[in-house]
Coordinates of C-alpha atoms in Angstrom, one line a residue:
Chain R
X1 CA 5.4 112.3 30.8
X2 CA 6.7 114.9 28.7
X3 CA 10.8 114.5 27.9
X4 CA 13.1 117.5 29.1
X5 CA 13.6 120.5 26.5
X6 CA 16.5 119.0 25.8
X7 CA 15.4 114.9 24.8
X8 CA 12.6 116.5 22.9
X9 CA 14.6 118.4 20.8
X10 CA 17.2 116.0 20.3
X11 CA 14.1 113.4 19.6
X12 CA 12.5 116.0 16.7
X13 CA 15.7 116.2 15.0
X14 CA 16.3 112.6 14.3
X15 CA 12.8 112.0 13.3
X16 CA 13.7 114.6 10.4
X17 CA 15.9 111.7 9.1
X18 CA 14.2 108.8 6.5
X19 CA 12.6 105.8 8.0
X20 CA 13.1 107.1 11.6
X21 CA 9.7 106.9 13.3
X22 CA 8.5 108.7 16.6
X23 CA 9.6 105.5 18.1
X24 CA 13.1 104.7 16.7
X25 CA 13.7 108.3 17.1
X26 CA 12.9 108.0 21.2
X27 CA 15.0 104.9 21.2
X28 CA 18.5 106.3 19.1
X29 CA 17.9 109.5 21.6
X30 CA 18.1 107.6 24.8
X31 CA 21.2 105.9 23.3
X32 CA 22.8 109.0 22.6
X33 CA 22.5 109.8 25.7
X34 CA 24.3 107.0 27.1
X35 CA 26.9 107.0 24.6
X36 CA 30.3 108.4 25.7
X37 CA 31.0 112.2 25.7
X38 CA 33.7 112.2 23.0
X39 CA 31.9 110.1 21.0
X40 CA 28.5 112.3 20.4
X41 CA 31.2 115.4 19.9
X42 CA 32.6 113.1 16.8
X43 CA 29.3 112.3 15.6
X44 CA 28.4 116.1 15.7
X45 CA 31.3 116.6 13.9
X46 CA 31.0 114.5 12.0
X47 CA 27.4 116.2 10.7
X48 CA 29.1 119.4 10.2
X49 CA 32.2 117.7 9.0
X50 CA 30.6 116.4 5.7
X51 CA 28.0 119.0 5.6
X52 CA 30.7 121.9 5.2
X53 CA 33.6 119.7 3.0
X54 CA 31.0 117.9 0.8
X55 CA 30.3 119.6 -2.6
X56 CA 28.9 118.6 -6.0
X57 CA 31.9 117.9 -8.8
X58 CA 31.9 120.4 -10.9
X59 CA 32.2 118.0 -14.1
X60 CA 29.6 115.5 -13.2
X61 CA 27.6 116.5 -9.9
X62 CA 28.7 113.6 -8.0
X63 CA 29.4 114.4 -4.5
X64 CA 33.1 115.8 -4.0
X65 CA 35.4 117.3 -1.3
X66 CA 37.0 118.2 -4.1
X67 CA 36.4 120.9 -7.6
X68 CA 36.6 117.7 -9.3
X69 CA 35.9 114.7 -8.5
X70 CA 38.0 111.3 -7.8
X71 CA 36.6 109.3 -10.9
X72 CA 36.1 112.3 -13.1
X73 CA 40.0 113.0 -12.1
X74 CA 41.0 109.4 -13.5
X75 CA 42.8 109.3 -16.7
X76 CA 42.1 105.4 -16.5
X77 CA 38.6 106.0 -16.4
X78 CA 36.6 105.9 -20.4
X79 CA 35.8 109.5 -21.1
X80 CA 33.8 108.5 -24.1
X81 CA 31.1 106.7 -21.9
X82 CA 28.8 108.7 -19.5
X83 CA 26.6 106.7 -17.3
X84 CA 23.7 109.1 -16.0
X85 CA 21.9 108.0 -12.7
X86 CA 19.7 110.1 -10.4
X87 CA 21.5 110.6 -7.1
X88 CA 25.2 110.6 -6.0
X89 CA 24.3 107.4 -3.9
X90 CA 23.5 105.2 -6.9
X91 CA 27.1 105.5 -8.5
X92 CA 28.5 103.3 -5.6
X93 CA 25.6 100.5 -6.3
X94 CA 27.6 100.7 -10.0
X95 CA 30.9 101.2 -8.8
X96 CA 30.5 97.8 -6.9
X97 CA 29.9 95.9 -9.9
X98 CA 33.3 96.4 -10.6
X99 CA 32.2 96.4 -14.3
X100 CA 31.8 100.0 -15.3
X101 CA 34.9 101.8 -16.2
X102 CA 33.1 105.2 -17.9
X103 CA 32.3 108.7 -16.5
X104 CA 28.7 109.4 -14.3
X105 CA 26.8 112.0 -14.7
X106 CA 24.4 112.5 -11.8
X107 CA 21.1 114.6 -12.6
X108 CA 20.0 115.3 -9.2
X109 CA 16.4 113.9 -9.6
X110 CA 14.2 112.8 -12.0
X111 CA 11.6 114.7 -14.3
X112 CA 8.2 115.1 -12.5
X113 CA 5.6 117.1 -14.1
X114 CA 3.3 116.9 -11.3
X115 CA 6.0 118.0 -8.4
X116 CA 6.7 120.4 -11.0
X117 CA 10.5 119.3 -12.0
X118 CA 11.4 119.6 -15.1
X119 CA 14.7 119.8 -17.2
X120 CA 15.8 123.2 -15.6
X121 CA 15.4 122.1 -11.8
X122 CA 17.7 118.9 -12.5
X123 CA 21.3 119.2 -14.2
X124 CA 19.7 118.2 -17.7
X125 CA 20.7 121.7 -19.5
X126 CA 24.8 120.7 -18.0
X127 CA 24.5 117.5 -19.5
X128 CA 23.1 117.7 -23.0
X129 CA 26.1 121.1 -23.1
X130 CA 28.4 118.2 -21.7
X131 CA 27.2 115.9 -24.8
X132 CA 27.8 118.5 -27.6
X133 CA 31.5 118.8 -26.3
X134 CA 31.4 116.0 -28.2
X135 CA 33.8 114.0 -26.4
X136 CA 31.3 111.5 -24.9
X137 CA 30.4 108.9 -27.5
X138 CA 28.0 107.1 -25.8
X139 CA 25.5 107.7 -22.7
X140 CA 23.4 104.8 -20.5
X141 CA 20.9 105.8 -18.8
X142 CA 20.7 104.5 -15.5
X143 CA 17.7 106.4 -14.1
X144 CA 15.3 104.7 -11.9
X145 CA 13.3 102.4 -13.3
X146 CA 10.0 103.5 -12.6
X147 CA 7.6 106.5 -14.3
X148 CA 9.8 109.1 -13.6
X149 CA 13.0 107.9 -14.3
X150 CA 11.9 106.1 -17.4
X151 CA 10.6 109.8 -18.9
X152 CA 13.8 111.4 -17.9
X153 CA 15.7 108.6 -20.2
X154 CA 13.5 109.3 -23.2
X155 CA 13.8 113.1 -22.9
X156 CA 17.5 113.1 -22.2
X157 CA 17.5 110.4 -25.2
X158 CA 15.9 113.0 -27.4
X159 CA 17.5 115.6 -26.7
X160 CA 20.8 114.2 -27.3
X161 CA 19.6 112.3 -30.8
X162 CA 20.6 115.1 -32.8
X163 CA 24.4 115.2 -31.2
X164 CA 24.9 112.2 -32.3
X165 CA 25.4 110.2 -29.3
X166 CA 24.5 107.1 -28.9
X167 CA 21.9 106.6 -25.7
X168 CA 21.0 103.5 -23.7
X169 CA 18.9 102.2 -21.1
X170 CA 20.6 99.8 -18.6
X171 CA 18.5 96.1 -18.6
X172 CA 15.2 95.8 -17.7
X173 CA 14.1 92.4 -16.1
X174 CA 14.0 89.2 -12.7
X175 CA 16.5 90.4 -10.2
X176 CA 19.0 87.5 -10.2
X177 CA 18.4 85.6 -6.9
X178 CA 14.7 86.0 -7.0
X179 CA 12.0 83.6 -7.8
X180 CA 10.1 83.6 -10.7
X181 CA 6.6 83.2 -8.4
X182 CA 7.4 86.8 -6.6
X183 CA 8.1 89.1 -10.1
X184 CA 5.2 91.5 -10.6
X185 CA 3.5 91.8 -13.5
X186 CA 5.6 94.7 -15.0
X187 CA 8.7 93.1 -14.4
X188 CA 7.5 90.0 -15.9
X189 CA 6.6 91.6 -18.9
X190 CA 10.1 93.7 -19.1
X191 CA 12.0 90.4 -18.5
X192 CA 10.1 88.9 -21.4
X193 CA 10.9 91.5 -23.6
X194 CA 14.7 91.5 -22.7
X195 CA 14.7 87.7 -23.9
X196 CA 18.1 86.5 -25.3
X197 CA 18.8 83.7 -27.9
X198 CA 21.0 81.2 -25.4
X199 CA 23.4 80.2 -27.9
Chain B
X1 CA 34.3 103.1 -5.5
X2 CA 35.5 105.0 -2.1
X3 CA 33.5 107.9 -0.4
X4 CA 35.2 111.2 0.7
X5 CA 36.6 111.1 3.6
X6 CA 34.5 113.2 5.0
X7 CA 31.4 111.1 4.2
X8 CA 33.2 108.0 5.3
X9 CA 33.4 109.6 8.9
X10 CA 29.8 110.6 8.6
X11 CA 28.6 106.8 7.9
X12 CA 30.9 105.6 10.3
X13 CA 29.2 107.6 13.2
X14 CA 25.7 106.9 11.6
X15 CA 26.3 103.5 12.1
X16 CA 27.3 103.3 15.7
X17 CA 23.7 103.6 16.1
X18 CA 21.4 100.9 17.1
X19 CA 19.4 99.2 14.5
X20 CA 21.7 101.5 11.6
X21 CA 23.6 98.3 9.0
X22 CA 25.5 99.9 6.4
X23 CA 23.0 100.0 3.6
X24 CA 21.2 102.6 5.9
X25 CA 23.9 104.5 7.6
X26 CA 24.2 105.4 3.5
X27 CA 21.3 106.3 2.9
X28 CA 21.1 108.7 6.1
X29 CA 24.8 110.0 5.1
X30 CA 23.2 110.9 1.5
X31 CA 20.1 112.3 3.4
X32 CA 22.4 114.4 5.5
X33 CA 24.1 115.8 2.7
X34 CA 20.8 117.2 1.1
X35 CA 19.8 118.9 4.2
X36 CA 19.7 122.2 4.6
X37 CA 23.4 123.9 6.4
X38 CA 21.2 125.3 9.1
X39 CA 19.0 121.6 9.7
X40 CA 22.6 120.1 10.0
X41 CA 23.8 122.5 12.4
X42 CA 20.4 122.3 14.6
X43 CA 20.7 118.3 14.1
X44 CA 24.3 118.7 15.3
X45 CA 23.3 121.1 18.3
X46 CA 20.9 119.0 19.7
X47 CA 23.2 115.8 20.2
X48 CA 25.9 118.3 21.5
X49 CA 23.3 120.3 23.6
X50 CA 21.5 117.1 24.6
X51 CA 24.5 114.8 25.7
X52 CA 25.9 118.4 27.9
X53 CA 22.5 119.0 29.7
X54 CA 21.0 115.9 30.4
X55 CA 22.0 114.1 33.7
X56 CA 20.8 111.7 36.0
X57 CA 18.0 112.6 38.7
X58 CA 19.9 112.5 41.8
X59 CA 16.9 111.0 43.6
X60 CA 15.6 108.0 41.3
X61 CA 18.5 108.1 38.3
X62 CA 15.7 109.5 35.6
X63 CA 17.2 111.0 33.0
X64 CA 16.9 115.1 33.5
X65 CA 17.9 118.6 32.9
X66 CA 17.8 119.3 36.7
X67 CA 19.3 118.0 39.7
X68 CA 15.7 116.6 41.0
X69 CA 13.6 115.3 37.9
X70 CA 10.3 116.5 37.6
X71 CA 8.2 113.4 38.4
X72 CA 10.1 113.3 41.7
X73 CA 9.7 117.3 42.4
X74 CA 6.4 116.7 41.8
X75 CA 4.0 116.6 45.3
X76 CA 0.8 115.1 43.6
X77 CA 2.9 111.6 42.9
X78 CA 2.1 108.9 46.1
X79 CA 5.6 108.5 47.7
X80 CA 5.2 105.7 49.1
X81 CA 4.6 103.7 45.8
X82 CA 8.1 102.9 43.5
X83 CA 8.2 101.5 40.7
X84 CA 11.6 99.9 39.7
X85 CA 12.6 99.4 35.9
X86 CA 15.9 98.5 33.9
X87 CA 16.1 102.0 31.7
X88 CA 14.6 105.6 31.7
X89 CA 12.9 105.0 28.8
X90 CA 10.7 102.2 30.0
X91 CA 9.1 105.2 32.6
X92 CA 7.7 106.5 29.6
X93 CA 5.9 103.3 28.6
X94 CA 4.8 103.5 31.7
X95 CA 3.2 107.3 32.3
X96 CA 1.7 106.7 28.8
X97 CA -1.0 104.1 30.7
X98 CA -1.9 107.1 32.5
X99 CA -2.6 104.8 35.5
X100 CA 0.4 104.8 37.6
X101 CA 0.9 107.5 40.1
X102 CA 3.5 106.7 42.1
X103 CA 7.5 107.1 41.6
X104 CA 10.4 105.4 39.9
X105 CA 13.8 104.2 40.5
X106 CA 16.1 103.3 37.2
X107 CA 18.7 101.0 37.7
X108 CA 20.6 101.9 34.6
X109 CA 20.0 98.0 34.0
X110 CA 20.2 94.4 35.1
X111 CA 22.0 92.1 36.7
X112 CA 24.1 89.5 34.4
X113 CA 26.3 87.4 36.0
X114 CA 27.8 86.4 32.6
X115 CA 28.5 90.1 31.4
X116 CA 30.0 90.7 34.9
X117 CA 27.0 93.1 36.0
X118 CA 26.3 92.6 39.5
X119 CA 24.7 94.3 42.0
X120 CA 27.4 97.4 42.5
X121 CA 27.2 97.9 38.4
X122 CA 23.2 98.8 38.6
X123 CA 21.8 101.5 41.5
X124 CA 20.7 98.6 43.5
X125 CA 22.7 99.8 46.7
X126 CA 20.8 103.2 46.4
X127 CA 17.5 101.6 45.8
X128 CA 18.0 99.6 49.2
X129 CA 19.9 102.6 50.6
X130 CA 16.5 104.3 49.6
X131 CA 14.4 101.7 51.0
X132 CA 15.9 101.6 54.2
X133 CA 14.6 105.2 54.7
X134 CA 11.5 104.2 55.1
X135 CA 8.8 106.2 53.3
X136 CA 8.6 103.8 50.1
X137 CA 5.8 100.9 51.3
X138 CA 5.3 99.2 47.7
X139 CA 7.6 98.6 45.3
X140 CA 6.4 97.2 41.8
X141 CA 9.5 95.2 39.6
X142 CA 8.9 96.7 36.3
X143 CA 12.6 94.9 35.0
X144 CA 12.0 93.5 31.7
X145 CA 10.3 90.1 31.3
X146 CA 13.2 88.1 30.2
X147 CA 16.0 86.1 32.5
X148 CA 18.1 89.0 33.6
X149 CA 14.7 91.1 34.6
X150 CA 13.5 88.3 36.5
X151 CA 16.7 87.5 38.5
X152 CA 16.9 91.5 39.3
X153 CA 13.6 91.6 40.3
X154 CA 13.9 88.2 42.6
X155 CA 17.3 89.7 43.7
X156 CA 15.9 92.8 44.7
X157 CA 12.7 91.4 46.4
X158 CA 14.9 88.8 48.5
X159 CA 17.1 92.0 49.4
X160 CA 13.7 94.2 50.5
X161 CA 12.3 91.5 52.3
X162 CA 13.6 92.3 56.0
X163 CA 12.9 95.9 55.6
X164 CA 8.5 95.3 55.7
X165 CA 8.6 96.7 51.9
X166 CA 5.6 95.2 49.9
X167 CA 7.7 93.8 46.4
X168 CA 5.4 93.3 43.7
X169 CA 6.3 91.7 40.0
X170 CA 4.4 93.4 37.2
X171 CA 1.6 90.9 35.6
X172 CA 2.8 88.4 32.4
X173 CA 0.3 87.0 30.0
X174 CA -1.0 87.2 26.4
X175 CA -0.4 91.1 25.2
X176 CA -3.6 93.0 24.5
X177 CA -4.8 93.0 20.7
X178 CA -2.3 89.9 19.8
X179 CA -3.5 86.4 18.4
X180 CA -3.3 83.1 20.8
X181 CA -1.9 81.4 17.7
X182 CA 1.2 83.1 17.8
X183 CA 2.0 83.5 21.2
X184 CA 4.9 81.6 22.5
X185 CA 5.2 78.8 24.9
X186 CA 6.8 80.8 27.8
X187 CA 4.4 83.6 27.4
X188 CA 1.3 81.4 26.9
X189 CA 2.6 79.0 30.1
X190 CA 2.9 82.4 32.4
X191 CA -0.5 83.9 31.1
X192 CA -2.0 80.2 32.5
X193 CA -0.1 80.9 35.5
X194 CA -1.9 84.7 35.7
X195 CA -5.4 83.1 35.0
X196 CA -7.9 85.3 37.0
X197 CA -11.8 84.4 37.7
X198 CA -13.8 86.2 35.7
X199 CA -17.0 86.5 38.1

């Protein structure tokens, strides 16, 4: 049986999304379907909503309705601490930690030779003329940490050595929670090398 | 820290879905975001263009773009053979065995006495309705193989019964490719039940 024009094409664009299979796609389409009237209309909206409002701050790249964004706007925020992370998304996984009370700055990616992203395709050049400002005092690096985030740390470390500023890596090492018997090796090894005297 | 409003409203309608906890209505928001305007807009079209075409077959409740649906405009099918199941999307389990030939009826459903879903809720008065007519000889229950399928399909066999329609329940038993190990106790016990000589 092949779905009307209509199903099909509603199917093929929510398989576009991440994680949606042929299968969950078939399954959110026939509930669609059998959702209310007004409510589809507000999720199309909804789409178009955020996809026309939503911008990138025009300090920091974090996603804004806004020219600036809300925590770049904050004059209780640090603005001698810069956090760098990857993606938009991984600010709120810091935000919610309650802990961090400094600036982001969010590249946009991560360097990757191969897929042939280097500094120019992310927001590296915007940041390293951010850091000779000079107002930020101190950067973490909160890139992913995996190949390509850990060589975007070192090169944005470099390149900001000789402003001055003083750049770190967040923690490597066990998720709390988690058992010793499930680390891998590499986290292992990165947990043993964060060892801290006790008292 | 708090997301746009915009992005708010877009997560909110993301997770309406089936299946969609927060931590992925997110990640599909962030995705959204880093489409492409004119991916959006299609993506937006089709739920809009979907929900305003597709309707329900007047003659078995199929979801369609017409008033007849194209399994029951077409004159190869047998009409005398209908197969009965809870949802539309179950008739495409079905036409992917490539073995059944007859038609469908969808009740939109089953009957739960404890959700207040009786008889009038589901199509059952036009499945009898349709019955009564006379051309249908064979019905198989295709209602899904858990309390409420089984009570509609008893329900609607008892109702048949003085009409001369043939009511048949489709087969239980061990699913193809699984392990005996881990089937369970119910499905084991009916696949006794189904035991077939071999010879």
């Amino acid at each position: 049986m092949i779905f009307s024009p209509a199903i099909t094409r509603l199917i093929e664009a929510l398989r576009r999304l991440p994680g949606i299979g042929p299968k969950t796609a078939q399954r959110l389409a026939f509930f669609v379907l059998s959702m209310r009237k007004e409510d589809v209309e507000e999720f199309a909206h909804a789409l178009l909503d955020a996809k026309k409002r939503v911008r990138q701050c025009s300090r920091c790249f974090n996603l804004t309705e806004e020219e600036v964004c809300s925590i770049c706007r904050d004059p209780r925020r640090e603005s001698t601490l810069l956090c760098v992370v990857q993606e938009a998304r991984d600010i709120y996984v810091i935000e919610k930690t309650g802990q961090y009370r400094g600036l982001y700055f969010v590249l946009h990616g991560a360097l990757s030779p191969l897929e042939g992203i280097g500094p120019e395709e992310l927001k590296i050049p915007r940041l390293l003329q951010r850091l000779q400002e000079g107002e930020i005092k101190e950067v973490i690096m909160a890139t992913n940490p995996n190949v390509e985030g850990d060589a975007t740390a070192f090169y944005i470390a470099e390149s900001a050595r000789p402003l001055g500023v003083k750049v770190m890596r967040i923690g490597f090492g066990l998720p709390v929670g988690g058992d010793l018997e499930y680390a891998d090796q590499l986290t292992m090894s990165r947990a043993l090398e964060a060892r801290r005297e006790m008292f």
